[in-house]
Amino acid sequence: MKTDTIIVRLGELTLKGRNRRRFEMQMMHQLKMLVFKAYPRLTSTSEFGRIYLQLNGEPYDGVAEAVAKVFGLTSYSPAASTELTLEAVRAAALEAILAIPVLPKTFRVTVRRANKSFPHATPELLGLIGGHILRAIPEIKVDVHQPEAEVTVDIRSDSAYVFTESHPGSGGYPLGSNGKAVLMLSGGIDSPVAGWLAMRKGLKLEAVHFHSYPFTSERARQKVIDLAQTLSVYSGSLKLHMVSFTDIQTKLKQASVDNLMITLMRRAMLRIVEKIAGQCAAGAIVTGESLGQVASQTLPSLNVIGSAASLPMLRPLIMIDKSEIIRMAEQIGTFELSILPYEDCCTLFLPKSPSTNPNINLVTRIEQSLDWLDEALDEAVKGREVLTINMESNEQTDIAGIDSYF
Ligand code: ATP
Ligand code: MG
C-alpha cells in the first residue's frame, strides 16, 4: 500500500458543541508547531472530526510519531489515496489487504461515502470491493462480525482513501484549551509525568523549580532544564521559573522543628508558586504528588500542605501506582533523565522522621512566629530566574530580572 496520507481523528472535542471551532483551532496550532514545522511539505484538508494530512513525500514514520504527540487526537490511520473510480478503489483495497504483514484469514469492507455523487451506493460498493478481494485471494473469507482485518474505504469529494490500520493518539484536549496552570517541577519521576498529563488535558503550563544552590549542584539544575526541554517538545516552548530556596530552607532549619520541616517547606513553596501563578494568570497548581508515596503525601499531610494555597491543587497522579507512573515517564521520554542521581533541595533537608500527621494549628503557630517569612517569600519570587525552554534545542533565553518579563 502506498501510504501518502494520514487520517487523523479528533477526540473528546467533537462533543463540545459551541467550543468545537475554538478547540479545533487550538489543536491545529499544536499540529502546526509539532508536525508541519518539522515536515513543511505536508498539506491538509479537514472535515467534521477529521483531518487528512497529505504527506507529499514526507516520511510516514516521522510524521506519525509527531502526530501521536498532539493532544486532542484519538487515533490516526496511514492511508492510500486513490482516484474516484471503482477500479482505483478496488485495486487500492486489495493492495492494502496484501500489505498486511501476515495475510489475514478473514476480512470485512467498510465504506464511508461522504461523496454522494460517487456512482455506486454503499451496499453495492461493499460487494464490488469485497468480491474483488475474494477473487484475488482465494484463501481469504469474509467475516462481518469479527474479521481479522478491516479495510475501510473513505470516499470524499477530492479523492478516496483506503486504510486497514488505526493507532491510538494522545487523547485529551487541545493544548491550552482548558487554560493555564503552574507545574511544580522537581527532578523526580513524578512531576514531569504530572505535567504531561496536565498538558494533555488542555492546560498550558509554566514550570516552577526550587533549588538550593550551592547545596544543589549545577548538574541538578541542568537535569531540570533537560526535563523541561523534554516537556517542551509537547508544547513548543515552556517557561521555567528557577527559584532559589536556599535562604528560606536554611532559616526554616534553624527554626528547629525537625519533623515538620518538609511540611513547612512545602507550604512555603506553595505560597511562592501561588504568587508566580498570580503574575502569569494561571488558574491552578499541578504537582506530582501520589497518595501514600512519602510522609508528605499522606492524607493529613496533603491537607495541611495544600491548605497553604487557595488555587485548586491538581494532582494527576494521586491515585496512580508508581509502576504505571514509570511506564508513562518512559513513554514521554523523561524517565532516563529523572533517574539521574542528582540531589534535590528537599532531600538535602530531609528530617530523620518527617511527620505523616502534621497538626495544622501547630504549623500555623510556627509560621506566625517566623517574622521573616513573608518578606523572604517575596524576595524568592522577585529574585527568580525565568528561562524559556524551546523544543528544538536545549538553548534557553535567559530573562534577567523580572521587570523585563512582565
Ligand atoms: P517527583 O514527585 O517529581 O518524583 P520527588 O518524588 O522528589 O519528585 P516529592 O517529594 O514526591 O518529590 O514531591 C512531591 C511534589 O512536590 C513533586 O511531584 C513536585 O510537584 C513538588 N516538588 C518537590 N520538590 C520540588 C522542587 N524542588 N521544585 C518544585 N517542585 C517540587
Ligand atoms: Mg514523588
Tab-separated table of C-alpha atoms and ligand atoms in Angstrom:
chain	number	residue	atom	x	y	z
A	1	MET	CA	0.000	0.000	0.000
A	2	LYS	CA	1.375	3.408	-0.934
A	3	THR	CA	0.787	5.433	2.209
A	4	ASP	CA	0.503	9.047	1.104
A	5	THR	CA	-1.987	10.351	3.674
A	6	ILE	CA	-2.568	10.184	7.420
A	7	ILE	CA	-6.178	10.363	8.551
A	8	VAL	CA	-6.342	11.948	11.984
A	9	ARG	CA	-9.425	11.703	14.219
A	10	LEU	CA	-10.229	14.333	16.777
A	11	GLY	CA	-11.328	13.198	20.201
A	12	GLU	CA	-13.469	14.485	23.026
A	13	LEU	CA	-13.538	17.899	21.429
A	14	THR	CA	-16.066	16.755	18.850
A	15	LEU	CA	-18.539	16.530	21.733
A	16	LYS	CA	-18.023	20.073	22.840
A	17	GLY	CA	-20.658	21.804	20.717
A	18	ARG	CA	-20.097	25.529	20.538
A	19	ASN	CA	-16.480	25.307	21.650
A	20	ARG	CA	-15.600	22.923	18.889
A	21	ARG	CA	-14.289	25.518	16.491
A	22	ARG	CA	-12.035	27.062	19.150
A	23	PHE	CA	-10.774	23.624	20.148
A	24	GLU	CA	-10.000	22.712	16.553
A	25	MET	CA	-8.038	25.923	16.108
A	26	GLN	CA	-6.017	25.185	19.243
A	27	MET	CA	-5.341	21.685	18.075
A	28	MET	CA	-4.304	22.914	14.646
A	29	HIS	CA	-1.916	25.280	16.389
A	30	GLN	CA	-0.165	22.399	18.166
A	31	LEU	CA	-0.283	20.330	14.989
A	32	LYS	CA	1.451	23.156	13.125
A	33	MET	CA	4.067	23.522	15.842
A	34	LEU	CA	4.883	19.836	16.225
A	35	VAL	CA	4.171	18.424	12.787
A	36	PHE	CA	4.024	20.998	9.983
A	37	LYS	CA	7.096	22.873	11.191
A	38	ALA	CA	9.210	19.723	11.118
A	39	TYR	CA	7.666	18.443	7.857
A	40	PRO	CA	6.971	21.540	5.746
A	41	ARG	CA	5.785	19.722	2.618
A	42	LEU	CA	2.664	18.429	4.413
A	43	THR	CA	-0.714	19.788	3.380
A	44	SER	CA	-4.071	19.167	4.990
A	45	THR	CA	-7.798	19.204	4.495
A	46	SER	CA	-10.326	18.821	7.269
A	47	GLU	CA	-13.920	17.856	7.848
A	48	PHE	CA	-16.037	17.380	10.953
A	49	GLY	CA	-13.925	15.426	13.423
A	50	ARG	CA	-11.151	14.524	10.969
A	51	ILE	CA	-8.032	15.912	9.372
A	52	TYR	CA	-6.438	14.455	6.248
A	53	LEU	CA	-2.698	15.042	6.178
A	54	GLN	CA	-1.183	14.634	2.740
A	55	LEU	CA	2.456	13.555	3.109
A	56	ASN	CA	3.689	14.916	-0.264
A	57	GLY	CA	6.855	12.853	0.114
A	58	GLU	CA	7.449	13.437	3.854
A	59	PRO	CA	8.284	10.197	5.739
A	60	TYR	CA	5.267	8.437	7.248
A	61	ASP	CA	7.092	7.177	10.373
A	62	GLY	CA	8.403	10.583	11.410
A	63	VAL	CA	5.125	12.366	10.743
A	64	ALA	CA	3.127	9.670	12.575
A	65	GLU	CA	5.394	9.925	15.616
A	66	ALA	CA	4.865	13.676	15.721
A	67	VAL	CA	1.095	13.309	15.187
A	68	ALA	CA	0.926	10.904	18.157
A	69	LYS	CA	2.187	13.708	20.408
A	70	VAL	CA	-0.607	16.128	19.537
A	71	PHE	CA	-3.239	16.439	22.273
A	72	GLY	CA	-6.916	16.070	21.454
A	73	LEU	CA	-6.421	13.364	18.799
A	74	THR	CA	-7.995	9.979	19.473
A	75	SER	CA	-6.490	7.979	16.635
A	76	TYR	CA	-4.808	8.113	13.271
A	77	SER	CA	-4.508	5.807	10.261
A	78	PRO	CA	-1.960	5.533	7.477
A	79	ALA	CA	-3.950	5.652	4.238
A	80	ALA	CA	-3.520	5.497	0.472
A	81	SER	CA	-5.404	7.994	-1.631
A	82	THR	CA	-6.855	6.944	-4.957
A	83	GLU	CA	-8.769	8.385	-7.870
A	84	LEU	CA	-12.522	8.444	-7.646
A	85	THR	CA	-13.184	5.417	-9.831
A	86	LEU	CA	-14.366	1.946	-8.882
A	87	GLU	CA	-11.279	0.336	-10.453
A	88	ALA	CA	-8.870	2.508	-8.489
A	89	VAL	CA	-10.718	1.971	-5.196
A	90	ARG	CA	-10.853	-1.798	-5.685
A	91	ALA	CA	-7.171	-2.019	-6.572
A	92	ALA	CA	-6.197	0.083	-3.549
A	93	ALA	CA	-8.354	-2.017	-1.188
A	94	LEU	CA	-6.735	-5.223	-2.454
A	95	GLU	CA	-3.292	-3.720	-2.183
A	96	ALA	CA	-3.999	-2.620	1.392
A	97	ILE	CA	-5.009	-6.164	2.415
A	98	LEU	CA	-1.929	-7.627	0.713
A	99	ALA	CA	0.285	-5.142	2.518
A	100	ILE	CA	-0.693	-6.537	5.940
A	101	PRO	CA	2.439	-8.419	7.098
A	102	VAL	CA	0.591	-11.673	7.901
A	103	LEU	CA	-2.180	-12.248	5.394
A	104	PRO	CA	-5.460	-12.293	7.358
A	105	LYS	CA	-7.796	-15.283	7.110
A	106	THR	CA	-10.908	-13.130	7.306
A	107	PHE	CA	-11.780	-9.545	6.400
A	108	ARG	CA	-14.591	-7.053	6.164
A	109	VAL	CA	-15.018	-3.970	3.992
A	110	THR	CA	-16.371	-0.751	5.465
A	111	VAL	CA	-17.377	2.154	3.265
A	112	ARG	CA	-17.847	5.802	4.224
A	113	ARG	CA	-19.400	7.537	1.275
A	114	ALA	CA	-19.411	11.241	2.068
A	115	ASN	CA	-19.265	11.976	-1.654
A	116	LYS	CA	-22.812	11.198	-2.723
A	117	SER	CA	-22.030	11.681	-6.404
A	118	PHE	CA	-19.792	8.600	-6.480
A	119	PRO	CA	-21.588	6.274	-8.885
A	120	HIS	CA	-22.318	3.282	-6.577
A	121	ALA	CA	-24.347	3.145	-3.386
A	122	THR	CA	-22.701	1.867	-0.216
A	123	PRO	CA	-24.220	-1.686	-0.083
A	124	GLU	CA	-23.337	-2.207	-3.729
A	125	LEU	CA	-19.800	-0.959	-3.145
A	126	LEU	CA	-19.289	-3.405	-0.277
A	127	GLY	CA	-19.990	-6.262	-2.665
A	128	LEU	CA	-17.964	-4.829	-5.524
A	129	ILE	CA	-14.855	-4.254	-3.408
A	130	GLY	CA	-15.231	-7.405	-1.261
A	131	GLY	CA	-15.813	-9.556	-4.338
A	132	HIS	CA	-12.685	-8.207	-5.963
A	133	ILE	CA	-10.599	-9.135	-2.906
A	134	LEU	CA	-12.200	-12.609	-2.654
A	135	ARG	CA	-11.430	-13.332	-6.297
A	136	ALA	CA	-7.833	-12.179	-5.988
A	137	ILE	CA	-7.039	-14.022	-2.730
A	138	PRO	CA	-8.698	-17.481	-2.830
A	139	GLU	CA	-7.784	-18.398	0.774
A	140	ILE	CA	-9.456	-15.351	2.371
A	141	LYS	CA	-13.067	-15.219	3.651
A	142	VAL	CA	-15.490	-12.504	4.672
A	143	ASP	CA	-16.412	-12.231	8.351
A	144	VAL	CA	-18.596	-9.220	9.090
A	145	HIS	CA	-18.649	-9.797	12.856
A	146	GLN	CA	-15.068	-10.487	13.964
A	147	PRO	CA	-12.765	-10.055	10.997
A	148	GLU	CA	-9.002	-10.280	11.352
A	149	ALA	CA	-8.691	-7.287	9.059
A	150	GLU	CA	-10.956	-4.411	8.185
A	151	VAL	CA	-10.390	-2.424	5.046
A	152	THR	CA	-12.060	0.964	5.156
A	153	VAL	CA	-12.797	2.927	2.021
A	154	ASP	CA	-13.496	6.599	2.646
A	155	ILE	CA	-14.951	8.286	-0.428
A	156	ARG	CA	-14.652	12.057	-0.383
A	157	SER	CA	-15.080	14.776	-2.950
A	158	ASP	CA	-11.366	15.185	-3.751
A	159	SER	CA	-10.321	11.519	-3.692
A	160	ALA	CA	-10.962	8.190	-1.979
A	161	TYR	CA	-8.822	6.914	0.891
A	162	VAL	CA	-8.147	3.307	1.838
A	163	PHE	CA	-6.738	2.062	5.130
A	164	THR	CA	-6.563	-1.031	7.332
A	165	GLU	CA	-4.847	0.215	10.494
A	166	SER	CA	-5.669	2.607	13.270
A	167	HIS	CA	-3.332	3.724	16.041
A	168	PRO	CA	-4.229	5.460	19.269
A	169	GLY	CA	-3.408	9.169	19.561
A	170	SER	CA	-2.648	11.021	22.783
A	171	GLY	CA	-6.310	11.727	23.546
A	172	GLY	CA	-7.256	14.546	25.902
A	173	TYR	CA	-7.950	18.135	24.880
A	174	PRO	CA	-6.020	20.523	22.651
A	175	LEU	CA	-3.121	22.249	24.372
A	176	GLY	CA	-4.243	25.400	26.153
A	177	SER	CA	-7.962	24.768	25.612
A	178	ASN	CA	-8.555	24.453	29.355
A	179	GLY	CA	-6.491	27.461	30.427
A	180	LYS	CA	-3.207	27.765	32.217
A	181	ALA	CA	-1.588	26.213	35.300
A	182	VAL	CA	1.742	26.263	37.088
A	183	LEU	CA	3.585	22.951	37.359
A	184	MET	CA	5.820	22.307	40.366
A	185	LEU	CA	8.675	20.560	38.617
A	186	SER	CA	11.193	18.675	40.747
A	187	GLY	CA	13.934	16.479	39.353
A	188	GLY	CA	11.983	13.316	40.204
A	189	ILE	CA	9.998	10.852	38.141
A	190	ASP	CA	6.525	12.028	39.078
A	191	SER	CA	6.251	15.735	38.398
A	192	PRO	CA	7.202	15.614	34.686
A	193	VAL	CA	4.527	12.936	34.178
A	194	ALA	CA	2.003	15.062	36.074
A	195	GLY	CA	2.962	17.956	33.791
A	196	TRP	CA	2.427	15.883	30.671
A	197	LEU	CA	-0.978	14.678	31.898
A	198	ALA	CA	-1.968	18.266	32.671
A	199	MET	CA	-0.915	19.426	29.210
A	200	ARG	CA	-2.798	16.533	27.661
A	201	LYS	CA	-5.917	17.649	29.463
A	202	GLY	CA	-5.611	21.003	27.716
A	203	LEU	CA	-3.613	23.039	30.232
A	204	LYS	CA	-0.878	25.376	29.122
A	205	LEU	CA	1.923	25.191	31.693
A	206	GLU	CA	4.628	27.291	33.216
A	207	ALA	CA	7.003	25.313	35.436
A	208	VAL	CA	8.481	26.335	38.776
A	209	HIS	CA	11.556	24.641	40.200
A	210	PHE	CA	13.070	25.239	43.630
A	211	HIS	CA	16.797	24.786	44.045
A	212	SER	CA	19.145	25.238	46.936
A	213	TYR	CA	22.242	26.373	45.132
A	214	PRO	CA	25.066	25.979	46.257
A	215	PHE	CA	23.802	22.947	48.232
A	216	THR	CA	22.347	21.638	44.989
A	217	SER	CA	24.732	21.450	42.045
A	218	GLU	CA	24.914	22.889	38.554
A	219	ARG	CA	24.217	19.390	37.238
A	220	ALA	CA	20.992	19.175	39.259
A	221	ARG	CA	19.953	22.447	37.614
A	222	GLN	CA	20.788	21.112	34.162
A	223	LYS	CA	18.734	17.998	34.867
A	224	VAL	CA	15.621	20.090	35.488
A	225	ILE	CA	16.293	22.173	32.379
A	226	ASP	CA	16.590	18.943	30.378
A	227	LEU	CA	13.309	17.676	31.839
A	228	ALA	CA	11.617	20.957	30.931
A	229	GLN	CA	13.051	20.648	27.448
A	230	THR	CA	11.574	17.162	27.084
A	231	LEU	CA	8.181	18.502	28.155
A	232	SER	CA	8.524	21.470	25.800
A	233	VAL	CA	8.517	19.020	22.887
A	234	TYR	CA	4.781	18.736	23.521
A	235	SER	CA	4.100	22.448	23.895
A	236	GLY	CA	6.627	24.096	21.575
A	237	SER	CA	8.196	26.010	24.429
A	238	LEU	CA	7.978	26.114	28.200
A	239	LYS	CA	8.721	28.864	30.694
A	240	LEU	CA	10.747	27.603	33.623
A	241	HIS	CA	10.934	29.695	36.780
A	242	MET	CA	14.028	28.845	38.824
A	243	VAL	CA	13.513	29.895	42.416
A	244	SER	CA	16.280	29.914	44.988
A	245	PHE	CA	15.044	28.247	48.145
A	246	THR	CA	18.368	28.259	49.998
A	247	ASP	CA	17.667	31.197	52.255
A	248	ILE	CA	14.188	30.053	53.296
A	249	GLN	CA	15.290	26.463	53.820
A	250	THR	CA	18.269	27.429	55.921
A	251	LYS	CA	16.159	29.689	58.107
A	252	LEU	CA	13.391	27.101	58.454
A	253	LYS	CA	16.019	24.592	59.542
A	254	GLN	CA	17.157	26.991	62.229
A	255	ALA	CA	13.586	27.284	63.482
A	256	SER	CA	14.346	23.668	64.508
A	257	VAL	CA	11.049	21.863	64.119
A	258	ASP	CA	12.679	18.896	62.582
A	259	ASN	CA	9.730	16.620	61.887
A	260	LEU	CA	7.688	19.497	60.429
A	261	MET	CA	10.470	20.683	58.154
A	262	ILE	CA	9.000	19.153	54.979
A	263	THR	CA	5.514	20.420	55.823
A	264	LEU	CA	6.804	23.959	56.351
A	265	MET	CA	8.991	23.830	53.251
A	266	ARG	CA	6.172	22.616	51.059
A	267	ARG	CA	3.808	25.279	52.372
A	268	ALA	CA	6.413	27.960	51.699
A	269	MET	CA	6.911	26.572	48.196
A	270	LEU	CA	3.179	26.663	47.550
A	271	ARG	CA	2.917	30.283	48.664
A	272	ILE	CA	5.702	31.222	46.251
A	273	VAL	CA	4.111	29.218	43.442
A	274	GLU	CA	0.801	30.926	44.060
A	275	LYS	CA	2.398	34.350	43.749
A	276	ILE	CA	4.009	33.311	40.458
A	277	ALA	CA	0.691	31.845	39.305
A	278	GLY	CA	-0.926	35.226	40.013
A	279	GLN	CA	1.654	37.022	37.900
A	280	CYS	CA	1.260	34.692	34.926
A	281	ALA	CA	-2.536	34.410	35.207
A	282	ALA	CA	-2.540	30.689	35.952
A	283	GLY	CA	-5.652	29.178	37.482
A	284	ALA	CA	-4.281	26.071	39.203
A	285	ILE	CA	-1.188	24.387	40.634
A	286	VAL	CA	-0.113	20.971	39.311
A	287	THR	CA	2.083	18.631	41.380
A	288	GLY	CA	3.372	15.075	41.051
A	289	GLU	CA	2.018	14.036	44.430
A	290	SER	CA	0.716	10.491	44.734
A	291	LEU	CA	-1.231	9.270	47.747
A	292	GLY	CA	0.877	7.491	50.345
A	293	GLN	CA	4.132	7.747	48.405
A	294	VAL	CA	6.089	9.562	51.125
A	295	ALA	CA	5.398	11.199	54.513
A	296	SER	CA	4.350	14.457	52.853
A	297	GLN	CA	1.754	12.615	50.766
A	298	THR	CA	-0.435	11.041	53.427
A	299	LEU	CA	-3.957	12.464	53.571
A	300	PRO	CA	-3.267	14.617	56.657
A	301	SER	CA	-0.024	15.933	55.093
A	302	LEU	CA	-1.653	16.670	51.764
A	303	ASN	CA	-4.348	18.568	53.629
A	304	VAL	CA	-2.038	20.655	55.760
A	305	ILE	CA	0.328	21.376	52.884
A	306	GLY	CA	-2.436	22.024	50.362
A	307	SER	CA	-4.242	24.444	52.658
A	308	ALA	CA	-1.380	26.924	52.166
A	309	ALA	CA	-2.686	27.524	48.632
A	310	SER	CA	-6.031	28.930	47.640
A	311	LEU	CA	-5.804	27.977	43.967
A	312	PRO	CA	-7.053	24.494	43.076
A	313	MET	CA	-4.349	21.871	43.537
A	314	LEU	CA	-4.317	19.431	40.626
A	315	ARG	CA	-2.622	16.128	41.394
A	316	PRO	CA	-2.982	13.980	38.284
A	317	LEU	CA	-1.020	11.090	39.846
A	318	ILE	CA	-2.780	10.994	43.173
A	319	MET	CA	-4.284	7.530	42.571
A	320	ILE	CA	-1.687	6.129	40.191
A	321	ASP	CA	0.769	3.369	41.162
A	322	LYS	CA	4.482	4.023	40.802
A	323	SER	CA	4.916	1.277	38.190
A	324	GLU	CA	2.306	2.943	35.997
A	325	ILE	CA	3.900	6.365	36.542
A	326	ILE	CA	7.249	4.910	35.442
A	327	ARG	CA	5.636	3.441	32.344
A	328	MET	CA	4.257	6.856	31.430
A	329	ALA	CA	7.629	8.527	32.162
A	330	GLU	CA	9.265	6.087	29.732
A	331	GLN	CA	6.624	6.760	27.129
A	332	ILE	CA	7.004	10.543	27.263
A	333	GLY	CA	10.788	10.369	27.388
A	334	THR	CA	11.502	11.771	30.870
A	335	PHE	CA	12.357	8.578	32.776
A	336	GLU	CA	16.042	8.321	31.849
A	337	LEU	CA	16.596	11.936	32.903
A	338	SER	CA	14.604	11.622	36.117
A	339	ILE	CA	16.658	8.718	37.424
A	340	LEU	CA	19.952	10.604	37.122
A	341	PRO	CA	21.184	10.715	40.692
A	342	TYR	CA	21.456	14.433	41.356
A	343	GLU	CA	20.308	15.833	44.648
A	344	ASP	CA	17.061	17.739	45.140
A	345	CYS	CA	16.603	20.602	47.564
A	346	CYS	CA	14.041	18.712	49.640
A	347	THR	CA	16.058	15.540	50.040
A	348	LEU	CA	19.020	17.569	51.285
A	349	PHE	CA	16.965	18.971	54.112
A	350	LEU	CA	15.002	15.789	54.787
A	351	PRO	CA	14.476	15.242	58.521
A	352	LYS	CA	15.031	11.819	60.116
A	353	SER	CA	11.347	11.224	60.760
A	354	PRO	CA	9.124	13.594	58.813
A	355	SER	CA	5.607	13.906	60.220
A	356	THR	CA	2.909	11.929	58.457
A	357	ASN	CA	0.220	13.637	60.507
A	358	PRO	CA	1.117	17.302	60.942
A	359	ASN	CA	-1.056	19.429	63.186
A	360	ILE	CA	-2.387	22.447	61.311
A	361	ASN	CA	-2.634	24.565	64.472
A	362	LEU	CA	0.963	23.904	65.396
A	363	VAL	CA	2.102	24.545	61.836
A	364	THR	CA	0.312	27.886	61.576
A	365	ARG	CA	1.579	28.911	65.051
A	366	ILE	CA	5.149	28.237	63.955
A	367	GLU	CA	4.616	30.162	60.712
A	368	GLN	CA	3.194	33.128	62.599
A	369	SER	CA	6.299	33.190	64.765
A	370	LEU	CA	8.552	33.443	61.696
A	371	ASP	CA	8.598	37.190	61.251
A	372	TRP	CA	11.000	36.989	58.310
A	373	LEU	CA	8.850	34.581	56.292
A	374	ASP	CA	6.588	36.898	54.264
A	375	GLU	CA	9.463	39.047	53.130
A	376	ALA	CA	11.581	36.012	52.280
A	377	LEU	CA	8.758	34.622	50.118
A	378	ASP	CA	8.525	37.915	48.217
A	379	GLU	CA	12.303	38.001	47.809
A	380	ALA	CA	12.309	34.475	46.398
A	381	VAL	CA	9.632	35.446	43.865
A	382	LYS	CA	11.404	38.632	42.878
A	383	GLY	CA	14.833	37.069	42.605
A	384	ARG	CA	13.793	34.151	40.429
A	385	GLU	CA	15.302	33.445	37.079
A	386	VAL	CA	12.955	32.802	34.160
A	387	LEU	CA	14.126	30.606	31.309
A	388	THR	CA	12.242	29.984	28.116
A	389	ILE	CA	12.978	26.449	27.031
A	390	ASN	CA	12.463	25.716	23.352
A	391	MET	CA	11.528	22.380	21.867
A	392	GLU	CA	14.076	22.387	19.066
A	393	SER	CA	17.255	22.740	21.031
A	394	ASN	CA	18.484	22.974	24.519
A	395	GLU	CA	19.119	26.646	24.082
A	396	GLN	CA	17.372	28.867	26.604
A	397	THR	CA	16.638	32.505	26.578
A	398	ASP	CA	17.649	33.953	29.881
A	399	ILE	CA	15.348	36.654	31.043
A	400	ALA	CA	17.294	38.517	33.635
A	401	GLY	CA	15.230	40.475	36.133
A	402	ILE	CA	11.515	40.160	36.379
A	403	ASP	CA	10.740	43.645	35.072
A	404	SER	CA	11.730	42.669	31.574
A	405	TYR	CA	9.490	39.615	31.812
A	406	PHE	CA	6.256	41.372	32.728
B	1	ATP	P1	8.707	13.730	41.895
B	1	ATP	O1	7.454	13.737	42.710
B	1	ATP	O2	8.699	14.651	40.755
B	1	ATP	O3	9.138	12.347	41.554
B	1	ATP	P2	10.019	13.763	44.239
B	1	ATP	O4	9.421	12.429	44.412
B	1	ATP	O5	11.444	14.030	44.518
B	1	ATP	O6	9.827	14.239	42.806
B	1	ATP	P3	8.188	14.548	46.151
B	1	ATP	O7	8.898	14.630	47.427
B	1	ATP	O8	7.358	13.379	45.817
B	1	ATP	O9	9.184	14.820	45.003
B	1	ATP	O10	7.368	15.895	45.989
B	1	ATP	C1	6.020	15.929	45.617
B	1	ATP	C2	5.776	17.033	44.607
B	1	ATP	O11	6.198	18.305	45.104
B	1	ATP	C3	6.576	16.844	43.346
B	1	ATP	O12	5.934	15.948	42.478
B	1	ATP	C4	6.618	18.241	42.789
B	1	ATP	O13	5.412	18.563	42.142
B	1	ATP	C5	6.747	19.076	44.067
B	1	ATP	N1	8.177	19.338	44.323
B	1	ATP	C6	9.013	18.655	45.128
B	1	ATP	N2	10.259	19.179	45.090
B	1	ATP	C7	10.210	20.243	44.263
B	1	ATP	C8	11.163	21.205	43.792
B	1	ATP	N3	12.426	21.167	44.179
B	1	ATP	N4	10.749	22.151	42.939
B	1	ATP	C9	9.454	22.197	42.525
B	1	ATP	N5	8.530	21.323	42.926
B	1	ATP	C10	8.882	20.348	43.775
B	2	MG	MG	7.232	11.859	44.256
